[in-house]
Amino acid sequence: MRKKIIAANWKMYKSPAETKTFMEAFLPLVKGHARDEIVICPPFIDIAILLETARGSNVHVGAQNMYWETEGAFTGEISGKMLAAAGCEFVIIGHSERRQYFGETDDTVNRRLEVALEAGLAPICCVGEVIEEREAGITEEVLSRQCSRAFRGISARKAAKLAIAYEPVWAIGTGKTATAQIAAQAHEVIRHEAAKAFGKDFAQQLRILYGGSVKPENAKEMMSQPEIDGALVGGASLKPDSFAAIVKY
Ligand code: PEP
Protein backbone atom coordinates (compact mmCIF):
# COMPACT_ATOMS: atom_id res chain seq x y z
CA MET A 1 0.00 0.00 0.00
CA ARG A 2 1.49 3.33 -1.07
CA LYS A 3 1.11 6.07 1.55
CA LYS A 4 -0.50 9.08 -0.08
CA ILE A 5 1.13 12.50 -0.21
CA ILE A 6 -1.21 15.46 0.13
CA ALA A 7 0.89 18.44 -0.92
CA ALA A 8 0.09 22.13 -0.97
CA ASN A 9 1.55 24.33 -3.68
CA TRP A 10 1.11 27.87 -2.41
CA LYS A 11 2.54 29.38 -5.62
CA MET A 12 3.29 33.10 -5.08
CA TYR A 13 0.95 33.58 -2.12
CA LYS A 14 1.49 34.37 1.58
CA SER A 15 4.00 36.40 3.56
CA PRO A 16 5.87 34.93 6.56
CA ALA A 17 3.26 36.48 8.89
CA GLU A 18 0.43 34.93 6.86
CA THR A 19 2.24 31.59 6.93
CA LYS A 20 2.40 31.72 10.72
CA THR A 21 -1.31 32.55 10.93
CA PHE A 22 -2.11 29.68 8.56
CA MET A 23 -0.14 27.20 10.67
CA GLU A 24 -1.76 28.34 13.92
CA ALA A 25 -5.12 27.40 12.45
CA PHE A 26 -4.04 24.40 10.36
CA LEU A 27 -1.96 22.35 12.81
CA PRO A 28 -4.79 21.67 15.29
CA LEU A 29 -7.02 20.57 12.40
CA VAL A 30 -4.60 17.85 11.25
CA LYS A 31 -3.07 16.93 14.62
CA GLY A 32 -2.32 13.20 14.77
CA HIS A 33 -3.23 12.62 11.12
CA ALA A 34 -0.85 9.85 10.08
CA ARG A 35 -2.72 8.17 7.21
CA ASP A 36 -1.18 10.51 4.61
CA GLU A 37 2.03 12.51 4.34
CA ILE A 38 1.21 16.23 4.55
CA VAL A 39 3.54 18.57 2.66
CA ILE A 40 3.42 22.34 2.24
CA CYS A 41 5.48 24.06 -0.46
CA PRO A 42 5.42 27.82 0.21
CA PRO A 43 7.36 30.62 -1.51
CA PHE A 44 11.08 30.51 -0.56
CA ILE A 45 10.68 33.48 1.78
CA ASP A 46 8.26 31.48 3.98
CA ILE A 47 10.31 28.29 4.32
CA ALA A 48 12.03 29.34 7.55
CA ILE A 49 8.84 30.24 9.41
CA LEU A 50 7.08 27.17 8.07
CA LEU A 51 9.88 24.92 9.34
CA GLU A 52 9.80 26.67 12.70
CA THR A 53 6.04 26.38 13.12
CA ALA A 54 5.91 22.80 11.75
CA ARG A 55 8.68 21.49 14.04
CA GLY A 56 7.56 18.33 15.85
CA SER A 57 4.34 18.12 13.83
CA ASN A 58 3.19 15.87 10.99
CA VAL A 59 3.69 18.61 8.38
CA HIS A 60 6.65 18.36 6.00
CA VAL A 61 8.12 21.32 4.15
CA GLY A 62 9.01 21.61 0.48
CA ALA A 63 10.05 24.22 -2.06
CA GLN A 64 8.45 25.02 -5.41
CA ASN A 65 11.59 25.06 -7.53
CA MET A 66 15.39 24.91 -7.38
CA TYR A 67 18.39 25.40 -9.65
CA TRP A 68 20.68 22.54 -10.70
CA GLU A 69 23.99 24.22 -9.83
CA THR A 70 25.15 23.91 -6.22
CA GLU A 71 26.30 27.50 -5.86
CA GLY A 72 27.72 30.31 -7.96
CA ALA A 73 26.94 33.52 -9.80
CA PHE A 74 23.29 32.70 -10.54
CA THR A 75 21.39 35.72 -9.31
CA GLY A 76 17.95 34.92 -8.01
CA GLU A 77 18.42 31.16 -7.87
CA ILE A 78 18.41 28.69 -4.98
CA SER A 79 20.14 25.30 -5.06
CA GLY A 80 18.89 21.93 -3.93
CA LYS A 81 21.76 21.74 -1.47
CA MET A 82 20.65 25.03 0.09
CA LEU A 83 17.06 23.81 0.39
CA ALA A 84 18.19 20.59 2.05
CA ALA A 85 20.49 22.52 4.40
CA ALA A 86 17.59 24.78 5.36
CA GLY A 87 15.52 21.71 6.32
CA CYS A 88 13.31 21.20 3.28
CA GLU A 89 12.46 17.59 2.53
CA PHE A 90 10.52 18.01 -0.73
CA VAL A 91 10.78 20.10 -3.88
CA ILE A 92 8.33 20.53 -6.75
CA ILE A 93 10.08 20.21 -10.11
CA GLY A 94 8.75 21.13 -13.55
CA HIS A 95 5.40 22.60 -12.54
CA SER A 96 3.46 23.60 -15.65
CA GLU A 97 3.63 27.28 -14.63
CA ARG A 98 7.44 27.01 -14.68
CA ARG A 99 7.23 25.35 -18.09
CA GLN A 100 4.73 27.93 -19.37
CA TYR A 101 6.20 31.19 -18.00
CA PHE A 102 9.85 30.48 -17.14
CA GLY A 103 11.21 28.39 -19.98
CA GLU A 104 11.36 25.06 -18.15
CA THR A 105 11.81 22.17 -20.60
CA ASP A 106 11.92 18.40 -20.29
CA ASP A 107 15.71 18.65 -20.28
CA THR A 108 15.91 21.27 -17.53
CA VAL A 109 13.44 19.17 -15.53
CA ASN A 110 15.85 16.26 -15.91
CA ARG A 111 18.81 18.33 -14.68
CA ARG A 112 16.85 19.64 -11.69
CA LEU A 113 15.54 16.20 -10.84
CA GLU A 114 18.96 14.62 -10.83
CA VAL A 115 20.42 17.30 -8.58
CA ALA A 116 17.42 17.36 -6.24
CA LEU A 117 17.84 13.61 -5.69
CA GLU A 118 21.58 14.05 -5.16
CA ALA A 119 20.82 16.67 -2.51
CA GLY A 120 18.61 14.16 -0.68
CA LEU A 121 15.37 15.96 -1.48
CA ALA A 122 12.16 14.16 -2.45
CA PRO A 123 11.16 15.69 -5.79
CA ILE A 124 7.54 15.93 -6.85
CA CYS A 125 7.99 16.01 -10.61
CA CYS A 126 5.04 17.48 -12.51
CA VAL A 127 3.90 16.27 -15.91
CA GLY A 128 0.71 16.90 -17.83
CA GLU A 129 -0.76 17.80 -21.18
CA VAL A 130 -2.23 21.11 -22.34
CA ILE A 131 -5.77 21.16 -23.72
CA GLU A 132 -4.61 21.28 -27.37
CA GLU A 133 -2.60 18.09 -26.83
CA ARG A 134 -5.56 16.32 -25.22
CA GLU A 135 -7.85 17.41 -28.05
CA ALA A 136 -5.32 16.24 -30.62
CA GLY A 137 -5.32 12.82 -28.96
CA ILE A 138 -1.61 12.91 -28.08
CA THR A 139 -1.84 12.95 -24.26
CA GLU A 140 -0.13 9.57 -23.86
CA GLU A 141 2.67 10.58 -26.20
CA VAL A 142 3.21 13.82 -24.28
CA LEU A 143 3.29 12.08 -20.90
CA SER A 144 5.66 9.40 -22.18
CA ARG A 145 8.01 12.03 -23.56
CA GLN A 146 7.92 14.19 -20.43
CA CYS A 147 8.60 11.18 -18.20
CA SER A 148 11.26 9.48 -20.29
CA ARG A 149 13.21 12.72 -20.67
CA ALA A 150 12.81 13.63 -17.01
CA PHE A 151 14.08 10.19 -15.92
CA ARG A 152 17.00 10.04 -18.38
CA GLY A 153 20.31 8.99 -16.83
CA ILE A 154 18.88 8.58 -13.33
CA SER A 155 19.28 5.20 -11.63
CA ALA A 156 16.54 3.46 -9.64
CA ARG A 157 18.73 3.59 -6.55
CA LYS A 158 19.14 7.33 -6.90
CA ALA A 159 15.46 7.89 -7.72
CA ALA A 160 14.19 6.26 -4.52
CA LYS A 161 12.51 9.42 -3.16
CA LEU A 162 10.90 10.44 -6.45
CA ALA A 163 7.16 11.12 -6.71
CA ILE A 164 5.28 12.28 -9.81
CA ALA A 165 2.31 14.61 -10.02
CA TYR A 166 0.04 14.18 -13.01
CA GLU A 167 -1.36 17.66 -13.57
CA PRO A 168 -3.40 18.14 -16.72
CA VAL A 169 -2.68 21.80 -17.46
CA TRP A 170 -6.31 22.44 -18.46
CA ALA A 171 -7.37 21.47 -14.93
CA ILE A 172 -4.99 23.75 -13.01
CA GLY A 173 -6.72 26.72 -11.44
CA THR A 174 -9.69 26.33 -13.79
CA GLY A 175 -12.16 24.50 -11.57
CA LYS A 176 -12.16 21.64 -14.12
CA THR A 177 -11.06 18.33 -12.67
CA ALA A 178 -9.96 15.30 -14.66
CA THR A 179 -12.35 12.39 -14.32
CA ALA A 180 -11.08 9.46 -12.33
CA GLN A 181 -10.85 7.57 -15.62
CA ILE A 182 -8.66 10.23 -17.27
CA ALA A 183 -6.38 10.32 -14.25
CA ALA A 184 -6.17 6.51 -14.09
CA GLN A 185 -5.19 6.30 -17.78
CA ALA A 186 -2.52 8.97 -17.37
CA HIS A 187 -1.15 7.33 -14.23
CA GLU A 188 -0.87 4.06 -16.10
CA VAL A 189 1.27 5.71 -18.80
CA ILE A 190 3.49 7.31 -16.16
CA ARG A 191 3.90 4.04 -14.26
CA HIS A 192 4.79 2.30 -17.50
CA GLU A 193 7.52 4.88 -18.21
CA ALA A 194 8.79 4.51 -14.64
CA ALA A 195 8.95 0.74 -15.12
CA LYS A 196 10.96 1.22 -18.31
CA ALA A 197 13.39 3.60 -16.63
CA PHE A 198 13.68 2.12 -13.15
CA GLY A 199 12.20 -1.40 -13.24
CA LYS A 200 8.84 -2.91 -12.35
CA ASP A 201 9.34 -3.06 -8.59
CA PHE A 202 10.28 0.60 -8.45
CA ALA A 203 7.26 1.53 -10.57
CA GLN A 204 4.93 -0.36 -8.23
CA GLN A 205 6.21 1.67 -5.27
CA LEU A 206 6.23 5.02 -7.11
CA ARG A 207 3.70 7.50 -5.80
CA ILE A 208 1.78 9.30 -8.55
CA LEU A 209 -0.25 12.25 -7.33
CA TYR A 210 -3.07 13.96 -9.13
CA GLY A 211 -3.22 17.76 -9.34
CA GLY A 212 -5.76 20.08 -10.94
CA SER A 213 -8.58 21.81 -9.07
CA VAL A 214 -8.62 19.36 -6.16
CA LYS A 215 -10.94 20.75 -3.49
CA PRO A 216 -12.77 19.44 -0.41
CA GLU A 217 -15.81 18.54 -2.56
CA ASN A 218 -13.93 16.22 -4.94
CA ALA A 219 -11.00 15.04 -2.80
CA LYS A 220 -12.70 11.87 -1.56
CA GLU A 221 -13.66 10.71 -5.03
CA MET A 222 -10.19 11.34 -6.47
CA MET A 223 -8.30 9.93 -3.49
CA SER A 224 -10.42 6.76 -3.45
CA GLN A 225 -8.98 5.72 -6.83
CA PRO A 226 -6.37 3.02 -6.22
CA GLU A 227 -4.13 4.52 -8.94
CA ILE A 228 -4.06 7.96 -7.29
CA ASP A 229 -1.43 8.21 -4.57
CA GLY A 230 -2.16 11.70 -3.36
CA ALA A 231 -2.86 15.23 -4.47
CA LEU A 232 -0.96 18.38 -5.37
CA VAL A 233 -3.27 21.21 -4.38
CA GLY A 234 -2.98 24.84 -5.43
CA GLY A 235 -5.85 27.25 -4.74
CA ALA A 236 -7.66 25.08 -2.19
CA SER A 237 -4.53 24.73 -0.04
CA LEU A 238 -4.39 28.41 0.86
CA LYS A 239 -7.08 28.27 3.55
CA PRO A 240 -6.45 26.09 6.62
CA ASP A 241 -9.96 24.60 6.80
CA SER A 242 -10.09 23.83 3.09
CA PHE A 243 -6.64 22.19 3.00
CA ALA A 244 -7.38 20.26 6.22
CA ALA A 245 -10.63 18.98 4.68
CA ILE A 246 -8.66 17.72 1.67
CA VAL A 247 -6.07 16.06 3.91
CA LYS A 248 -8.86 14.32 5.82
CA TYR A 249 -10.93 13.53 2.66
C1 PEP B 1 -1.15 23.36 -8.84
O1 PEP B 1 -0.77 24.50 -8.78
O2 PEP B 1 -0.33 22.43 -8.87
C2 PEP B 1 -2.59 23.10 -8.86
C3 PEP B 1 -3.01 21.87 -9.01
O3 PEP B 1 -3.42 24.18 -8.72
P1 PEP B 1 -5.03 24.15 -8.46
O4 PEP B 1 -5.26 23.14 -7.36
O5 PEP B 1 -5.36 25.55 -8.06
O6 PEP B 1 -5.65 23.72 -9.74
CSV table of C-alpha atoms and ligand atoms in Angstrom, one decimal:
chain,number,residue,atom,x,y,z
A,1,MET,CA,0.0,0.0,0.0
A,2,ARG,CA,1.5,3.3,-1.1
A,3,LYS,CA,1.1,6.1,1.5
A,4,LYS,CA,-0.5,9.1,-0.1
A,5,ILE,CA,1.1,12.5,-0.2
A,6,ILE,CA,-1.2,15.5,0.1
A,7,ALA,CA,0.9,18.4,-0.9
A,8,ALA,CA,0.1,22.1,-1.0
A,9,ASN,CA,1.5,24.3,-3.7
A,10,TRP,CA,1.1,27.9,-2.4
A,11,LYS,CA,2.5,29.4,-5.6
A,12,MET,CA,3.3,33.1,-5.1
A,13,TYR,CA,0.9,33.6,-2.1
A,14,LYS,CA,1.5,34.4,1.6
A,15,SER,CA,4.0,36.4,3.6
A,16,PRO,CA,5.9,34.9,6.6
A,17,ALA,CA,3.3,36.5,8.9
A,18,GLU,CA,0.4,34.9,6.9
A,19,THR,CA,2.2,31.6,6.9
A,20,LYS,CA,2.4,31.7,10.7
A,21,THR,CA,-1.3,32.6,10.9
A,22,PHE,CA,-2.1,29.7,8.6
A,23,MET,CA,-0.1,27.2,10.7
A,24,GLU,CA,-1.8,28.3,13.9
A,25,ALA,CA,-5.1,27.4,12.5
A,26,PHE,CA,-4.0,24.4,10.4
A,27,LEU,CA,-2.0,22.3,12.8
A,28,PRO,CA,-4.8,21.7,15.3
A,29,LEU,CA,-7.0,20.6,12.4
A,30,VAL,CA,-4.6,17.8,11.2
A,31,LYS,CA,-3.1,16.9,14.6
A,32,GLY,CA,-2.3,13.2,14.8
A,33,HIS,CA,-3.2,12.6,11.1
A,34,ALA,CA,-0.9,9.8,10.1
A,35,ARG,CA,-2.7,8.2,7.2
A,36,ASP,CA,-1.2,10.5,4.6
A,37,GLU,CA,2.0,12.5,4.3
A,38,ILE,CA,1.2,16.2,4.6
A,39,VAL,CA,3.5,18.6,2.7
A,40,ILE,CA,3.4,22.3,2.2
A,41,CYS,CA,5.5,24.1,-0.5
A,42,PRO,CA,5.4,27.8,0.2
A,43,PRO,CA,7.4,30.6,-1.5
A,44,PHE,CA,11.1,30.5,-0.6
A,45,ILE,CA,10.7,33.5,1.8
A,46,ASP,CA,8.3,31.5,4.0
A,47,ILE,CA,10.3,28.3,4.3
A,48,ALA,CA,12.0,29.3,7.6
A,49,ILE,CA,8.8,30.2,9.4
A,50,LEU,CA,7.1,27.2,8.1
A,51,LEU,CA,9.9,24.9,9.3
A,52,GLU,CA,9.8,26.7,12.7
A,53,THR,CA,6.0,26.4,13.1
A,54,ALA,CA,5.9,22.8,11.8
A,55,ARG,CA,8.7,21.5,14.0
A,56,GLY,CA,7.6,18.3,15.9
A,57,SER,CA,4.3,18.1,13.8
A,58,ASN,CA,3.2,15.9,11.0
A,59,VAL,CA,3.7,18.6,8.4
A,60,HIS,CA,6.6,18.4,6.0
A,61,VAL,CA,8.1,21.3,4.2
A,62,GLY,CA,9.0,21.6,0.5
A,63,ALA,CA,10.0,24.2,-2.1
A,64,GLN,CA,8.5,25.0,-5.4
A,65,ASN,CA,11.6,25.1,-7.5
A,66,MET,CA,15.4,24.9,-7.4
A,67,TYR,CA,18.4,25.4,-9.7
A,68,TRP,CA,20.7,22.5,-10.7
A,69,GLU,CA,24.0,24.2,-9.8
A,70,THR,CA,25.2,23.9,-6.2
A,71,GLU,CA,26.3,27.5,-5.9
A,72,GLY,CA,27.7,30.3,-8.0
A,73,ALA,CA,26.9,33.5,-9.8
A,74,PHE,CA,23.3,32.7,-10.5
A,75,THR,CA,21.4,35.7,-9.3
A,76,GLY,CA,18.0,34.9,-8.0
A,77,GLU,CA,18.4,31.2,-7.9
A,78,ILE,CA,18.4,28.7,-5.0
A,79,SER,CA,20.1,25.3,-5.1
A,80,GLY,CA,18.9,21.9,-3.9
A,81,LYS,CA,21.8,21.7,-1.5
A,82,MET,CA,20.7,25.0,0.1
A,83,LEU,CA,17.1,23.8,0.4
A,84,ALA,CA,18.2,20.6,2.0
A,85,ALA,CA,20.5,22.5,4.4
A,86,ALA,CA,17.6,24.8,5.4
A,87,GLY,CA,15.5,21.7,6.3
A,88,CYS,CA,13.3,21.2,3.3
A,89,GLU,CA,12.5,17.6,2.5
A,90,PHE,CA,10.5,18.0,-0.7
A,91,VAL,CA,10.8,20.1,-3.9
A,92,ILE,CA,8.3,20.5,-6.8
A,93,ILE,CA,10.1,20.2,-10.1
A,94,GLY,CA,8.8,21.1,-13.5
A,95,HIS,CA,5.4,22.6,-12.5
A,96,SER,CA,3.5,23.6,-15.7
A,97,GLU,CA,3.6,27.3,-14.6
A,98,ARG,CA,7.4,27.0,-14.7
A,99,ARG,CA,7.2,25.4,-18.1
A,100,GLN,CA,4.7,27.9,-19.4
A,101,TYR,CA,6.2,31.2,-18.0
A,102,PHE,CA,9.8,30.5,-17.1
A,103,GLY,CA,11.2,28.4,-20.0
A,104,GLU,CA,11.4,25.1,-18.1
A,105,THR,CA,11.8,22.2,-20.6
A,106,ASP,CA,11.9,18.4,-20.3
A,107,ASP,CA,15.7,18.6,-20.3
A,108,THR,CA,15.9,21.3,-17.5
A,109,VAL,CA,13.4,19.2,-15.5
A,110,ASN,CA,15.8,16.3,-15.9
A,111,ARG,CA,18.8,18.3,-14.7
A,112,ARG,CA,16.9,19.6,-11.7
A,113,LEU,CA,15.5,16.2,-10.8
A,114,GLU,CA,19.0,14.6,-10.8
A,115,VAL,CA,20.4,17.3,-8.6
A,116,ALA,CA,17.4,17.4,-6.2
A,117,LEU,CA,17.8,13.6,-5.7
A,118,GLU,CA,21.6,14.0,-5.2
A,119,ALA,CA,20.8,16.7,-2.5
A,120,GLY,CA,18.6,14.2,-0.7
A,121,LEU,CA,15.4,16.0,-1.5
A,122,ALA,CA,12.2,14.2,-2.5
A,123,PRO,CA,11.2,15.7,-5.8
A,124,ILE,CA,7.5,15.9,-6.8
A,125,CYS,CA,8.0,16.0,-10.6
A,126,CYS,CA,5.0,17.5,-12.5
A,127,VAL,CA,3.9,16.3,-15.9
A,128,GLY,CA,0.7,16.9,-17.8
A,129,GLU,CA,-0.8,17.8,-21.2
A,130,VAL,CA,-2.2,21.1,-22.3
A,131,ILE,CA,-5.8,21.2,-23.7
A,132,GLU,CA,-4.6,21.3,-27.4
A,133,GLU,CA,-2.6,18.1,-26.8
A,134,ARG,CA,-5.6,16.3,-25.2
A,135,GLU,CA,-7.9,17.4,-28.1
A,136,ALA,CA,-5.3,16.2,-30.6
A,137,GLY,CA,-5.3,12.8,-29.0
A,138,ILE,CA,-1.6,12.9,-28.1
A,139,THR,CA,-1.8,12.9,-24.3
A,140,GLU,CA,-0.1,9.6,-23.9
A,141,GLU,CA,2.7,10.6,-26.2
A,142,VAL,CA,3.2,13.8,-24.3
A,143,LEU,CA,3.3,12.1,-20.9
A,144,SER,CA,5.7,9.4,-22.2
A,145,ARG,CA,8.0,12.0,-23.6
A,146,GLN,CA,7.9,14.2,-20.4
A,147,CYS,CA,8.6,11.2,-18.2
A,148,SER,CA,11.3,9.5,-20.3
A,149,ARG,CA,13.2,12.7,-20.7
A,150,ALA,CA,12.8,13.6,-17.0
A,151,PHE,CA,14.1,10.2,-15.9
A,152,ARG,CA,17.0,10.0,-18.4
A,153,GLY,CA,20.3,9.0,-16.8
A,154,ILE,CA,18.9,8.6,-13.3
A,155,SER,CA,19.3,5.2,-11.6
A,156,ALA,CA,16.5,3.5,-9.6
A,157,ARG,CA,18.7,3.6,-6.5
A,158,LYS,CA,19.1,7.3,-6.9
A,159,ALA,CA,15.5,7.9,-7.7
A,160,ALA,CA,14.2,6.3,-4.5
A,161,LYS,CA,12.5,9.4,-3.2
A,162,LEU,CA,10.9,10.4,-6.5
A,163,ALA,CA,7.2,11.1,-6.7
A,164,ILE,CA,5.3,12.3,-9.8
A,165,ALA,CA,2.3,14.6,-10.0
A,166,TYR,CA,0.0,14.2,-13.0
A,167,GLU,CA,-1.4,17.7,-13.6
A,168,PRO,CA,-3.4,18.1,-16.7
A,169,VAL,CA,-2.7,21.8,-17.5
A,170,TRP,CA,-6.3,22.4,-18.5
A,171,ALA,CA,-7.4,21.5,-14.9
A,172,ILE,CA,-5.0,23.8,-13.0
A,173,GLY,CA,-6.7,26.7,-11.4
A,174,THR,CA,-9.7,26.3,-13.8
A,175,GLY,CA,-12.2,24.5,-11.6
A,176,LYS,CA,-12.2,21.6,-14.1
A,177,THR,CA,-11.1,18.3,-12.7
A,178,ALA,CA,-10.0,15.3,-14.7
A,179,THR,CA,-12.4,12.4,-14.3
A,180,ALA,CA,-11.1,9.5,-12.3
A,181,GLN,CA,-10.8,7.6,-15.6
A,182,ILE,CA,-8.7,10.2,-17.3
A,183,ALA,CA,-6.4,10.3,-14.2
A,184,ALA,CA,-6.2,6.5,-14.1
A,185,GLN,CA,-5.2,6.3,-17.8
A,186,ALA,CA,-2.5,9.0,-17.4
A,187,HIS,CA,-1.2,7.3,-14.2
A,188,GLU,CA,-0.9,4.1,-16.1
A,189,VAL,CA,1.3,5.7,-18.8
A,190,ILE,CA,3.5,7.3,-16.2
A,191,ARG,CA,3.9,4.0,-14.3
A,192,HIS,CA,4.8,2.3,-17.5
A,193,GLU,CA,7.5,4.9,-18.2
A,194,ALA,CA,8.8,4.5,-14.6
A,195,ALA,CA,9.0,0.7,-15.1
A,196,LYS,CA,11.0,1.2,-18.3
A,197,ALA,CA,13.4,3.6,-16.6
A,198,PHE,CA,13.7,2.1,-13.1
A,199,GLY,CA,12.2,-1.4,-13.2
A,200,LYS,CA,8.8,-2.9,-12.4
A,201,ASP,CA,9.3,-3.1,-8.6
A,202,PHE,CA,10.3,0.6,-8.4
A,203,ALA,CA,7.3,1.5,-10.6
A,204,GLN,CA,4.9,-0.4,-8.2
A,205,GLN,CA,6.2,1.7,-5.3
A,206,LEU,CA,6.2,5.0,-7.1
A,207,ARG,CA,3.7,7.5,-5.8
A,208,ILE,CA,1.8,9.3,-8.5
A,209,LEU,CA,-0.2,12.2,-7.3
A,210,TYR,CA,-3.1,14.0,-9.1
A,211,GLY,CA,-3.2,17.8,-9.3
A,212,GLY,CA,-5.8,20.1,-10.9
A,213,SER,CA,-8.6,21.8,-9.1
A,214,VAL,CA,-8.6,19.4,-6.2
A,215,LYS,CA,-10.9,20.8,-3.5
A,216,PRO,CA,-12.8,19.4,-0.4
A,217,GLU,CA,-15.8,18.5,-2.6
A,218,ASN,CA,-13.9,16.2,-4.9
A,219,ALA,CA,-11.0,15.0,-2.8
A,220,LYS,CA,-12.7,11.9,-1.6
A,221,GLU,CA,-13.7,10.7,-5.0
A,222,MET,CA,-10.2,11.3,-6.5
A,223,MET,CA,-8.3,9.9,-3.5
A,224,SER,CA,-10.4,6.8,-3.5
A,225,GLN,CA,-9.0,5.7,-6.8
A,226,PRO,CA,-6.4,3.0,-6.2
A,227,GLU,CA,-4.1,4.5,-8.9
A,228,ILE,CA,-4.1,8.0,-7.3
A,229,ASP,CA,-1.4,8.2,-4.6
A,230,GLY,CA,-2.2,11.7,-3.4
A,231,ALA,CA,-2.9,15.2,-4.5
A,232,LEU,CA,-1.0,18.4,-5.4
A,233,VAL,CA,-3.3,21.2,-4.4
A,234,GLY,CA,-3.0,24.8,-5.4
A,235,GLY,CA,-5.8,27.2,-4.7
A,236,ALA,CA,-7.7,25.1,-2.2
A,237,SER,CA,-4.5,24.7,0.0
A,238,LEU,CA,-4.4,28.4,0.9
A,239,LYS,CA,-7.1,28.3,3.5
A,240,PRO,CA,-6.5,26.1,6.6
A,241,ASP,CA,-10.0,24.6,6.8
A,242,SER,CA,-10.1,23.8,3.1
A,243,PHE,CA,-6.6,22.2,3.0
A,244,ALA,CA,-7.4,20.3,6.2
A,245,ALA,CA,-10.6,19.0,4.7
A,246,ILE,CA,-8.7,17.7,1.7
A,247,VAL,CA,-6.1,16.1,3.9
A,248,LYS,CA,-8.9,14.3,5.8
A,249,TYR,CA,-10.9,13.5,2.7
B,1,PEP,C1,-1.2,23.4,-8.8
B,1,PEP,O1,-0.8,24.5,-8.8
B,1,PEP,O2,-0.3,22.4,-8.9
B,1,PEP,C2,-2.6,23.1,-8.9
B,1,PEP,C3,-3.0,21.9,-9.0
B,1,PEP,O3,-3.4,24.2,-8.7
B,1,PEP,P1,-5.0,24.2,-8.5
B,1,PEP,O4,-5.3,23.1,-7.4
B,1,PEP,O5,-5.4,25.5,-8.1
B,1,PEP,O6,-5.7,23.7,-9.7
